[in-house]
PDB file of N, CA and C in Angstrom:
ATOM      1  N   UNK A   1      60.502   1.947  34.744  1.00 40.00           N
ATOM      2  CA  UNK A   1      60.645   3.376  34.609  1.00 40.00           C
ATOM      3  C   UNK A   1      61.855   3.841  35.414  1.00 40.00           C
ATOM      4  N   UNK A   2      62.484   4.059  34.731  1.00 50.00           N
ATOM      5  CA  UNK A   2      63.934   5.097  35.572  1.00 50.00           C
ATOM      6  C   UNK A   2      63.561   6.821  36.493  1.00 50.00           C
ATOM      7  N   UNK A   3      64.276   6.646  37.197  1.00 60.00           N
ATOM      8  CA  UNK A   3      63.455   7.737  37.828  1.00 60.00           C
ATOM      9  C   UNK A   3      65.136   8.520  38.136  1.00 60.00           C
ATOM     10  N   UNK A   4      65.244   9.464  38.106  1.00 68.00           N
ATOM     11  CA  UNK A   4      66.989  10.124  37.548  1.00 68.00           C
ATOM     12  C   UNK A   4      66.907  11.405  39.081  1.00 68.00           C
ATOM     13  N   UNK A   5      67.445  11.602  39.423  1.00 67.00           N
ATOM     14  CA  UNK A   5      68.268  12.213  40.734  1.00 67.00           C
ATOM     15  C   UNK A   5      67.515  13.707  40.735  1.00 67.00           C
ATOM     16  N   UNK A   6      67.326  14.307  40.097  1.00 65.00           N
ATOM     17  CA  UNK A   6      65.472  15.125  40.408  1.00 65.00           C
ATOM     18  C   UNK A   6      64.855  15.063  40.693  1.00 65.00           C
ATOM     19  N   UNK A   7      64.087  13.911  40.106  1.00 76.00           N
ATOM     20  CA  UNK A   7      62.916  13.402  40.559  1.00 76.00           C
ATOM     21  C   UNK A   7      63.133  12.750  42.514  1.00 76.00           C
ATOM     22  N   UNK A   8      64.454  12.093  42.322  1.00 74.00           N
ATOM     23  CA  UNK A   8      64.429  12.188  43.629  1.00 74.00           C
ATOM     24  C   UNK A   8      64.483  13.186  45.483  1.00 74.00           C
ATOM     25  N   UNK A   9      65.541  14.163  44.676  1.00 74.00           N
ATOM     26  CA  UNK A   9      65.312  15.108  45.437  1.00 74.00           C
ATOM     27  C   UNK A   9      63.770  15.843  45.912  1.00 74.00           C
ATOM     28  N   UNK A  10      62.765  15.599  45.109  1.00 85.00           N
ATOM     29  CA  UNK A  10      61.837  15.669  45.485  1.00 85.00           C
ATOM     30  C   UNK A  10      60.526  15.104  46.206  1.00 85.00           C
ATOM     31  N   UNK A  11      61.674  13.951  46.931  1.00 92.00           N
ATOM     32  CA  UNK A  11      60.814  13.371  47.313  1.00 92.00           C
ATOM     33  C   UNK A  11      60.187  13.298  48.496  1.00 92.00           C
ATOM     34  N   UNK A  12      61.271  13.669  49.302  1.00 92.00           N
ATOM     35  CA  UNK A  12      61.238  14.003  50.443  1.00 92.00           C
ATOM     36  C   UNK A  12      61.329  15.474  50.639  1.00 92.00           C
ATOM     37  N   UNK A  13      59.954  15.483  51.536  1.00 91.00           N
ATOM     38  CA  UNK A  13      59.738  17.281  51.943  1.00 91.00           C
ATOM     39  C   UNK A  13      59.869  17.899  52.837  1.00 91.00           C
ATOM     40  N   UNK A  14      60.362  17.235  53.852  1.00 92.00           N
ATOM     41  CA  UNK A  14      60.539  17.891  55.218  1.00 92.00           C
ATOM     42  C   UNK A  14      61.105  17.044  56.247  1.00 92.00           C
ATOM     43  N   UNK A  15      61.882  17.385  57.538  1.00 92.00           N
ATOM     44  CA  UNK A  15      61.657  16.206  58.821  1.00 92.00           C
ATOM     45  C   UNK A  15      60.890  16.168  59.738  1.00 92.00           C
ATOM     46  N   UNK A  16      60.487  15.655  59.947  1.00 94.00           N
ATOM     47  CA  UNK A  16      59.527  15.865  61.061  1.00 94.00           C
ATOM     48  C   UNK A  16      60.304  16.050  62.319  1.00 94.00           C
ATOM     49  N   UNK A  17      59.832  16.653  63.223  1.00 93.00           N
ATOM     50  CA  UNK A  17      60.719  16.962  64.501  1.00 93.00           C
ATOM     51  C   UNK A  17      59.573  17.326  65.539  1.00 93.00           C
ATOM     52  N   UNK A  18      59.746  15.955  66.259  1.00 93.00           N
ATOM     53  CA  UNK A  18      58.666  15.501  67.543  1.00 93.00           C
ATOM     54  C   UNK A  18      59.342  14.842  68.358  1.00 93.00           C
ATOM     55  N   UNK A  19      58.738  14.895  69.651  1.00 95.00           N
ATOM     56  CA  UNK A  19      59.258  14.306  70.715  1.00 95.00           C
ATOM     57  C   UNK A  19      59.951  13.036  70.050  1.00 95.00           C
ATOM     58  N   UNK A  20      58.762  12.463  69.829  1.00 94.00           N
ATOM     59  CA  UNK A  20      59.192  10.872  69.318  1.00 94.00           C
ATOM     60  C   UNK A  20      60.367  10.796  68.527  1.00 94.00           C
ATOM     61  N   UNK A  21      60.272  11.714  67.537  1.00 92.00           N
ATOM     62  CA  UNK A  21      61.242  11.463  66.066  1.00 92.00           C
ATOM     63  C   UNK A  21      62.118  12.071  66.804  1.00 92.00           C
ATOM     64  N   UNK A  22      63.000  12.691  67.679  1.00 91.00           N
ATOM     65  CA  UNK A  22      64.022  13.276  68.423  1.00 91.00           C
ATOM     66  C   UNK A  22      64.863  12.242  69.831  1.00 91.00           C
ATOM     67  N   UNK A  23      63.901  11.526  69.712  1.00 93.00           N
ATOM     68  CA  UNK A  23      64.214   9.811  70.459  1.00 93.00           C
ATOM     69  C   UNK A  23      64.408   8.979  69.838  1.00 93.00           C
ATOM     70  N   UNK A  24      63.647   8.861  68.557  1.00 91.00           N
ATOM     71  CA  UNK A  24      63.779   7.601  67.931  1.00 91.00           C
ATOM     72  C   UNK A  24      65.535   7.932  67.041  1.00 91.00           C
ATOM     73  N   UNK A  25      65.465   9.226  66.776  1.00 90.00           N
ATOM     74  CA  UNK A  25      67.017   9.633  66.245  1.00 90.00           C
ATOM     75  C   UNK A  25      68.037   8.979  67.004  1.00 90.00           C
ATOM     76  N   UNK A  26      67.880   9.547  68.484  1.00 90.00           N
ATOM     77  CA  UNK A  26      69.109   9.554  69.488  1.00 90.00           C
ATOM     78  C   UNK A  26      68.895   7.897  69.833  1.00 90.00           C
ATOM     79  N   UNK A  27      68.790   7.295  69.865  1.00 91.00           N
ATOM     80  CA  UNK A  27      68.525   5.616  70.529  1.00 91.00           C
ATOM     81  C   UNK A  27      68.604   4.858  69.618  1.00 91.00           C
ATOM     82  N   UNK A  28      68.061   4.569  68.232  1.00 91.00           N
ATOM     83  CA  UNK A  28      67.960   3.966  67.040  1.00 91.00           C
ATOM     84  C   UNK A  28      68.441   4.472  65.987  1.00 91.00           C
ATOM     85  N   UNK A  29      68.853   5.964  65.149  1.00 92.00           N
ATOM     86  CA  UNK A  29      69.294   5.933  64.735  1.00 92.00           C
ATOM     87  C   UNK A  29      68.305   5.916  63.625  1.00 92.00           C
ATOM     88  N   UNK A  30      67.329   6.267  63.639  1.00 94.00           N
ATOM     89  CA  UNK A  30      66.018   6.358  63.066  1.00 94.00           C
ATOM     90  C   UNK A  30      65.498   7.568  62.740  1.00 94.00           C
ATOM     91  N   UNK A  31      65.261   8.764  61.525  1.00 95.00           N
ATOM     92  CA  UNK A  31      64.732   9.504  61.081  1.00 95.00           C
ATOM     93  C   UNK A  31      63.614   9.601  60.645  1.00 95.00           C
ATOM     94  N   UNK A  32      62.729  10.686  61.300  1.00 96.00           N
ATOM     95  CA  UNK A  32      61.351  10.825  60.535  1.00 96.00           C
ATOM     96  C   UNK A  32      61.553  11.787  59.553  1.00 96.00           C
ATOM     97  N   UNK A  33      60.391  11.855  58.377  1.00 96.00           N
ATOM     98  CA  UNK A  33      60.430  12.573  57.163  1.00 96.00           C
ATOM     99  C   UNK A  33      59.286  12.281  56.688  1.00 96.00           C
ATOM    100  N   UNK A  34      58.777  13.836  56.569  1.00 96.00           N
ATOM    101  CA  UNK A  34      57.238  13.947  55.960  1.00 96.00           C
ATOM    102  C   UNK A  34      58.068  13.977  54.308  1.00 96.00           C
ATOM    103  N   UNK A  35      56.746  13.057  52.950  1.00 96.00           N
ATOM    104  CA  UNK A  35      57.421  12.312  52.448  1.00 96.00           C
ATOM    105  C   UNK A  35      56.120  12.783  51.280  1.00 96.00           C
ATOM    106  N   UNK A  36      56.573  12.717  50.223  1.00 94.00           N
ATOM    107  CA  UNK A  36      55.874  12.811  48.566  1.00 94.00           C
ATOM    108  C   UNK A  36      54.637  11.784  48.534  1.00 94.00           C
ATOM    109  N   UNK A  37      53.241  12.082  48.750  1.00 93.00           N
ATOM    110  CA  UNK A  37      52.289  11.037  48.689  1.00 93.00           C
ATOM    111  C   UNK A  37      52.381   9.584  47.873  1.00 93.00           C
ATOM    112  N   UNK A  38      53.262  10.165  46.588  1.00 93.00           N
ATOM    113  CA  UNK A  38      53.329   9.050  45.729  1.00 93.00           C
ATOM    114  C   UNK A  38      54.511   8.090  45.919  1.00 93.00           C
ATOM    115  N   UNK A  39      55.082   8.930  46.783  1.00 93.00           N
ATOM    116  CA  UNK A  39      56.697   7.974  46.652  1.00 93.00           C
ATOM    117  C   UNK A  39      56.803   6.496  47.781  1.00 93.00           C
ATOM    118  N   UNK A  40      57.132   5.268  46.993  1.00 94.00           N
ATOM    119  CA  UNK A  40      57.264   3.963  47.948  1.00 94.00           C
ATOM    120  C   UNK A  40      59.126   3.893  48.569  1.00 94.00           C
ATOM    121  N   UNK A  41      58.840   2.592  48.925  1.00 96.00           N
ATOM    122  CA  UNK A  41      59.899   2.929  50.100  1.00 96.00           C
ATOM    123  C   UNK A  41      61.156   2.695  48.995  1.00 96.00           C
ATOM    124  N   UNK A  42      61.587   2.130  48.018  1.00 95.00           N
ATOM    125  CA  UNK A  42      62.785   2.650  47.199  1.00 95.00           C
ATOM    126  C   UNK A  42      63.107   3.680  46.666  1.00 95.00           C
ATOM    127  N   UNK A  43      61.850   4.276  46.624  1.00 93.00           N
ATOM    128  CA  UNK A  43      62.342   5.909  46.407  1.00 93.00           C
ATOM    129  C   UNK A  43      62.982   6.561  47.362  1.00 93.00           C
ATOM    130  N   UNK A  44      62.193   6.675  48.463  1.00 95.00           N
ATOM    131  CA  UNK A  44      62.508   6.322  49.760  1.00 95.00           C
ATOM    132  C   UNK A  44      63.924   6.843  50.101  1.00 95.00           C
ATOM    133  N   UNK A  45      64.763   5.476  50.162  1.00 95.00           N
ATOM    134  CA  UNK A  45      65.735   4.746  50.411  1.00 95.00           C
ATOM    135  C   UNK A  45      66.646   5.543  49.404  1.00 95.00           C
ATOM    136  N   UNK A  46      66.345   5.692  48.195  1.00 94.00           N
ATOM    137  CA  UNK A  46      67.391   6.448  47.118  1.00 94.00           C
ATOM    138  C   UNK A  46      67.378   7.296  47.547  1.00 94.00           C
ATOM    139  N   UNK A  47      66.721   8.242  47.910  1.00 93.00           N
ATOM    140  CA  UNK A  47      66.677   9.922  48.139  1.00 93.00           C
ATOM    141  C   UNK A  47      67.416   9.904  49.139  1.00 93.00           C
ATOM    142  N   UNK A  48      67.200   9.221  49.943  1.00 94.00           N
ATOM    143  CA  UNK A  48      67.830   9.609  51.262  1.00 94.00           C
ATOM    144  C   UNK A  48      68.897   9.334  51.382  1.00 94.00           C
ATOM    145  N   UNK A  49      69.930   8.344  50.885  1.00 93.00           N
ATOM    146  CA  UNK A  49      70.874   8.143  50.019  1.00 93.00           C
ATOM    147  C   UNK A  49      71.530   8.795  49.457  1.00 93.00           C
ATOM    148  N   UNK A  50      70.812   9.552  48.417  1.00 91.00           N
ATOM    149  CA  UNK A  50      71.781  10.543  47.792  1.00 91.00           C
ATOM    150  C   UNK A  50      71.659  11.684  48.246  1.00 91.00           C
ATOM    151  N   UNK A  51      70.744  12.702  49.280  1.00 90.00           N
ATOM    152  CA  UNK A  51      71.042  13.756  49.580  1.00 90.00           C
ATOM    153  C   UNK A  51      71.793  13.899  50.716  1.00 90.00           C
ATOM    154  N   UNK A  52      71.714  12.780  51.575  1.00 91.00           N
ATOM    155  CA  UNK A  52      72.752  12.670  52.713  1.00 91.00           C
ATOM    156  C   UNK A  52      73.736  12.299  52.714  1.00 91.00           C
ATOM    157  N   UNK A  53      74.160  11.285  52.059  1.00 92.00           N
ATOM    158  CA  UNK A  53      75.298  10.605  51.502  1.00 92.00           C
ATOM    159  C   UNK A  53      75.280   9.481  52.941  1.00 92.00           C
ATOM    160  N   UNK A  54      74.570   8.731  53.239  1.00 94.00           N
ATOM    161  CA  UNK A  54      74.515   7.611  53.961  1.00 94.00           C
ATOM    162  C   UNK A  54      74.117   6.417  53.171  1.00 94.00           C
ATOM    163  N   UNK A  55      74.333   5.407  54.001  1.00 96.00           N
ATOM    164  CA  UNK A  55      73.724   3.903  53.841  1.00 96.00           C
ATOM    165  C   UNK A  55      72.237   3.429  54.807  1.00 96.00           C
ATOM    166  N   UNK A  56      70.858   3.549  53.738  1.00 97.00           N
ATOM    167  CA  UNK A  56      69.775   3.322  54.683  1.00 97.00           C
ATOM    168  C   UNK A  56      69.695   1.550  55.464  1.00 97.00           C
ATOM    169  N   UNK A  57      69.041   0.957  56.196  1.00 97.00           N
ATOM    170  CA  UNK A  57      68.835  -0.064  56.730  1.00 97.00           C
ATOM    171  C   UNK A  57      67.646  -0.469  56.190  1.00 97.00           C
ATOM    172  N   UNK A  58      66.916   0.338  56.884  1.00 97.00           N
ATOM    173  CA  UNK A  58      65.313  -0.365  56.633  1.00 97.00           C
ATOM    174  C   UNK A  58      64.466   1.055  56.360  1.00 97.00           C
ATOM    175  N   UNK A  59      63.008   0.985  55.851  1.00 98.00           N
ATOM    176  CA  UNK A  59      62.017   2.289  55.730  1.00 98.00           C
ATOM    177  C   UNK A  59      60.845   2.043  55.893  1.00 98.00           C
ATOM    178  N   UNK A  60      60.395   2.538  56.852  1.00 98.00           N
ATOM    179  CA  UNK A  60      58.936   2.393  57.701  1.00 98.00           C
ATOM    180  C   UNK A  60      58.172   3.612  57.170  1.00 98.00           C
ATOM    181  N   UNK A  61      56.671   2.869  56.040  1.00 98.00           N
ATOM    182  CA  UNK A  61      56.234   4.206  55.798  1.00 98.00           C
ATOM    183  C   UNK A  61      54.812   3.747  56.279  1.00 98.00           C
ATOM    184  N   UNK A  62      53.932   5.440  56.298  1.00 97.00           N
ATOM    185  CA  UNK A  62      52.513   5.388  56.939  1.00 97.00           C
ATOM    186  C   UNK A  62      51.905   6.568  56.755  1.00 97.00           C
ATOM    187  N   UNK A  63      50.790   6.322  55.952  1.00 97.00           N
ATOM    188  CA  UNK A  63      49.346   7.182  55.728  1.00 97.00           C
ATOM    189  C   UNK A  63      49.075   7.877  56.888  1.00 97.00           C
ATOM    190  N   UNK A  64      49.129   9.252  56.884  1.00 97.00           N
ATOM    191  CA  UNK A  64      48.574  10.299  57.922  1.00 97.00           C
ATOM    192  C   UNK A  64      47.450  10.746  57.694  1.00 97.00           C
ATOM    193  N   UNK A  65      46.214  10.848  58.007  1.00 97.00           N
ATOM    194  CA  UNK A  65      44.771  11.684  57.768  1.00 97.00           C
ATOM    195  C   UNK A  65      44.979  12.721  58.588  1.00 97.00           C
ATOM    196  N   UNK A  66      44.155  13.437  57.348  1.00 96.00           N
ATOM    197  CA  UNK A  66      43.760  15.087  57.945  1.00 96.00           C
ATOM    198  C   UNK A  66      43.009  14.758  58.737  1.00 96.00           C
ATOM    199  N   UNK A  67      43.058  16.160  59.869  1.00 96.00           N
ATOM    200  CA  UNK A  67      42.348  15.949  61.187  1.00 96.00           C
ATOM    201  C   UNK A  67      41.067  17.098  60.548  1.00 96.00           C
ATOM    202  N   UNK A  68      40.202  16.564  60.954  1.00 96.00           N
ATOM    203  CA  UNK A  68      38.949  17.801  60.744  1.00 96.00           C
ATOM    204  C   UNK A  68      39.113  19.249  61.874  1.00 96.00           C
ATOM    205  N   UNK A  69      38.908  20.185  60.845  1.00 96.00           N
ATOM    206  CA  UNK A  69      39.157  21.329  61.655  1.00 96.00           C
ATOM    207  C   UNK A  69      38.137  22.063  61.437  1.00 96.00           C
ATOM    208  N   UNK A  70      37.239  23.386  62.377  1.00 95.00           N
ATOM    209  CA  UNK A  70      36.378  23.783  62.487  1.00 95.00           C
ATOM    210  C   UNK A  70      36.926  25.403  62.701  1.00 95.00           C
ATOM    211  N   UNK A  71      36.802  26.432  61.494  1.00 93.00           N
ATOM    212  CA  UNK A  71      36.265  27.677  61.867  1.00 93.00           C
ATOM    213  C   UNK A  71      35.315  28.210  62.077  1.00 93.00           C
ATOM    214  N   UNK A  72      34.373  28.084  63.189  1.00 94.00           N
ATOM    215  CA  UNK A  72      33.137  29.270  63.377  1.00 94.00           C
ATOM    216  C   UNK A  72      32.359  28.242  62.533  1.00 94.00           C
ATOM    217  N   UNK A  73      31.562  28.443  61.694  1.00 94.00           N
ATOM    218  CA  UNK A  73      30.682  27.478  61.105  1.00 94.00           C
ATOM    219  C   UNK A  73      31.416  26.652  60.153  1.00 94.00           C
ATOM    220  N   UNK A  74      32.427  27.067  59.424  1.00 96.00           N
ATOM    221  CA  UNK A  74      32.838  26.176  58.766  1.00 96.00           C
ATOM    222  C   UNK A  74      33.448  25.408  58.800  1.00 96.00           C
ATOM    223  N   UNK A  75      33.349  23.838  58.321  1.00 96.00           N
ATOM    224  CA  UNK A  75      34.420  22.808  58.364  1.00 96.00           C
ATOM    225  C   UNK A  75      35.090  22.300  57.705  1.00 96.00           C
ATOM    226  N   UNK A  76      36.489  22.449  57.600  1.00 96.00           N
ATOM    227  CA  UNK A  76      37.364  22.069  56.716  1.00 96.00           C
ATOM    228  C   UNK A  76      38.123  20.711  56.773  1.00 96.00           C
ATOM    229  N   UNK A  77      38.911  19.842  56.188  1.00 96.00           N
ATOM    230  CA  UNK A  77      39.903  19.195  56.850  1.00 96.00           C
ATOM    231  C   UNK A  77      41.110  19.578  55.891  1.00 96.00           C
ATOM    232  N   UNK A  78      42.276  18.795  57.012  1.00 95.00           N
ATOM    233  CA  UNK A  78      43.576  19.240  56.535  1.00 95.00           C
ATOM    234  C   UNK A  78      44.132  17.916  55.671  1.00 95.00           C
ATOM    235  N   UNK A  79      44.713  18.815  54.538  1.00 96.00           N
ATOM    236  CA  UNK A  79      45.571  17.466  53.440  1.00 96.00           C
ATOM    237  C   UNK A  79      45.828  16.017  54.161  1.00 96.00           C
ATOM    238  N   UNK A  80      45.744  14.788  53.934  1.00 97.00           N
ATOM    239  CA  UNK A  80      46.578  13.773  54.317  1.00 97.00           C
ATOM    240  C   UNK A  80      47.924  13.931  53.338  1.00 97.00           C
ATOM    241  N   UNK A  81      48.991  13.221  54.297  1.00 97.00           N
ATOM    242  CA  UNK A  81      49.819  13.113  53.931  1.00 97.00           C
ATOM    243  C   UNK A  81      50.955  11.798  54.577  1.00 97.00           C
ATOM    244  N   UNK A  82      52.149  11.332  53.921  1.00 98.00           N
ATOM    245  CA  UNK A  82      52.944  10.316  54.227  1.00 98.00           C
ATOM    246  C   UNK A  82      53.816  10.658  55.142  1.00 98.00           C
ATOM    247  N   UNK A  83      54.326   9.436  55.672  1.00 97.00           N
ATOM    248  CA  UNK A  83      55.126   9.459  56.819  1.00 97.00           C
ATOM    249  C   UNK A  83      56.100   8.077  56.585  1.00 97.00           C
ATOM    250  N   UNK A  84      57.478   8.681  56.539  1.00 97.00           N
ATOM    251  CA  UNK A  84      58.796   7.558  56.693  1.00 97.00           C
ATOM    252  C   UNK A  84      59.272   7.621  57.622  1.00 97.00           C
ATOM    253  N   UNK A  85      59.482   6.165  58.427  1.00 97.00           N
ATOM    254  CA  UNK A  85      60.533   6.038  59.293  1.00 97.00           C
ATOM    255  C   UNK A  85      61.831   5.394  58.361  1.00 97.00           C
ATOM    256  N   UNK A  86      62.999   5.965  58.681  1.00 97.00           N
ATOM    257  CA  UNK A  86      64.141   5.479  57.922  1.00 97.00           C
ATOM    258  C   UNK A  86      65.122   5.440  59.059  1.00 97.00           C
ATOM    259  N   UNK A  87      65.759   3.697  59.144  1.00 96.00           N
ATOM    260  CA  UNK A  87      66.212   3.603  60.133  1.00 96.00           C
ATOM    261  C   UNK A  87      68.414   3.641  59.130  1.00 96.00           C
ATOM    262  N   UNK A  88      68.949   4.479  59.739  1.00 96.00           N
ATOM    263  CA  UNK A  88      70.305   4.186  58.925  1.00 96.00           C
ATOM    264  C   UNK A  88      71.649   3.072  59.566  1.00 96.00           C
ATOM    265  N   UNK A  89      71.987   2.892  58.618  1.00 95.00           N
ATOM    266  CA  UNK A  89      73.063   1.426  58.716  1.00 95.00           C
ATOM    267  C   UNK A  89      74.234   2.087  59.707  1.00 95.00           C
ATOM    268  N   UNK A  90      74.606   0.496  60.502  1.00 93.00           N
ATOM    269  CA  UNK A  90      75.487   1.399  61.783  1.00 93.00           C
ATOM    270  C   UNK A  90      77.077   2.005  61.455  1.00 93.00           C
ATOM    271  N   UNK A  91      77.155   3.643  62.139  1.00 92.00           N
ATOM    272  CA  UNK A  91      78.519   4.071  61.139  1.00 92.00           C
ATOM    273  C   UNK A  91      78.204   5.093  60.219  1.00 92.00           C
ATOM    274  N   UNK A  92      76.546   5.308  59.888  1.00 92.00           N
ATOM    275  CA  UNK A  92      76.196   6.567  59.282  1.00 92.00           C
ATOM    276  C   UNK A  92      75.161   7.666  60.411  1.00 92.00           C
ATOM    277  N   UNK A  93      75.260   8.864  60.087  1.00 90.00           N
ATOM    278  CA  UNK A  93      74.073   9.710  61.205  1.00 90.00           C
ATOM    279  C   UNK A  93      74.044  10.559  59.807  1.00 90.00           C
ATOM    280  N   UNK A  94      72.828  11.588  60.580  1.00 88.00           N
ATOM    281  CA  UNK A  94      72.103  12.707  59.761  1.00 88.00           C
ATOM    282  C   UNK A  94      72.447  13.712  60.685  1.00 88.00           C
ATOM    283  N   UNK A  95      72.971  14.829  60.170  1.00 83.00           N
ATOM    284  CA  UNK A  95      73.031  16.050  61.155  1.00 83.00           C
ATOM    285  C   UNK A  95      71.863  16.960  60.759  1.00 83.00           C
ATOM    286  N   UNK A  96      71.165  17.439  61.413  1.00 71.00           N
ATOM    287  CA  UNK A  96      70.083  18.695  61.189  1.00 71.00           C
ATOM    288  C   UNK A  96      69.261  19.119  62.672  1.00 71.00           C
ATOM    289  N   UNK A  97      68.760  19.911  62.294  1.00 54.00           N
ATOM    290  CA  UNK A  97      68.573  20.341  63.492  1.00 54.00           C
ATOM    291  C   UNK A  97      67.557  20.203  64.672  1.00 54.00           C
ATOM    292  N   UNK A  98      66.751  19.103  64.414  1.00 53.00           N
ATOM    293  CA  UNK A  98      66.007  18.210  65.311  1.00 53.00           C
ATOM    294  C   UNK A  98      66.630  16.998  65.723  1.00 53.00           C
ATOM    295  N   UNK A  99      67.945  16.660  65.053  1.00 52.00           N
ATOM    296  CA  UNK A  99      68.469  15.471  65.689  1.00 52.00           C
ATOM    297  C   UNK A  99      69.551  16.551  67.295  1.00 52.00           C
TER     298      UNK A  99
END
C-alpha cells in the first residue's frame, strides 16, 4: 500500500516537551513526538523526513495508557496513546520550541 505525503503529515501530532524530551534533544539529538496510534516506525521516519527536511537515524516507539481519573463519583480514564523517540543523523537538528 502506498501511503502519499498527506497521509503522512498526519501522522505525527504533537512534541512532546518534558524535562526528559528537552535533554534527550540537547545531548542526543533525540526528539519526542506524540504520534498517530496506527502509525509504525516507517511512517515514522517518512514524516519526519519530510516535514522537517532532515535525515532520521533510528525511531523508538511506545504504548502510553490512560491514567484513571476520578471526578467526585465518577471514573473515567484518559485515551491511550503513542510515543516516538526519533533520534536524527549527525549534521541535522529540529528547531521548535521545546528544543
Amino acid at each position: 500500500m502506498s501511503i502519499n505525503q498527506y497521509n503522512l503529515a498526519g501522522i505525527i501530532a504533537a512534541p512532546v516537551v518534558s524535562e526528559k524530551s528537552t535533554i534527550a534533544a540537547e545531548n542526543n539529538k533525540t526528539f519526542v513526538f506524540k504520534v498517530n496510534s496506527t502509525a509504525n516506525k516507517a511512517n515514522i521516519k517518512n514524516s519526519v523526513e519530510l516535514m522537517f527536511g532532515v535525515k532520521v537515524d533510528t525511531v523508538h516507539v511506545l504504548n502510553v495508557k490512560g491514567k484513571i481519573k476520578k471526578s467526585g463519583r465518577t471514573i473515567g480514564k484518559r485515551s491511550d496513546w503513542k510515543k516516538a523517540y526519533v533520534k536524527l543523523k549527525a549534521g541535522f537538528d529540529i528547531e521548535y520550541v521545546g528544543s
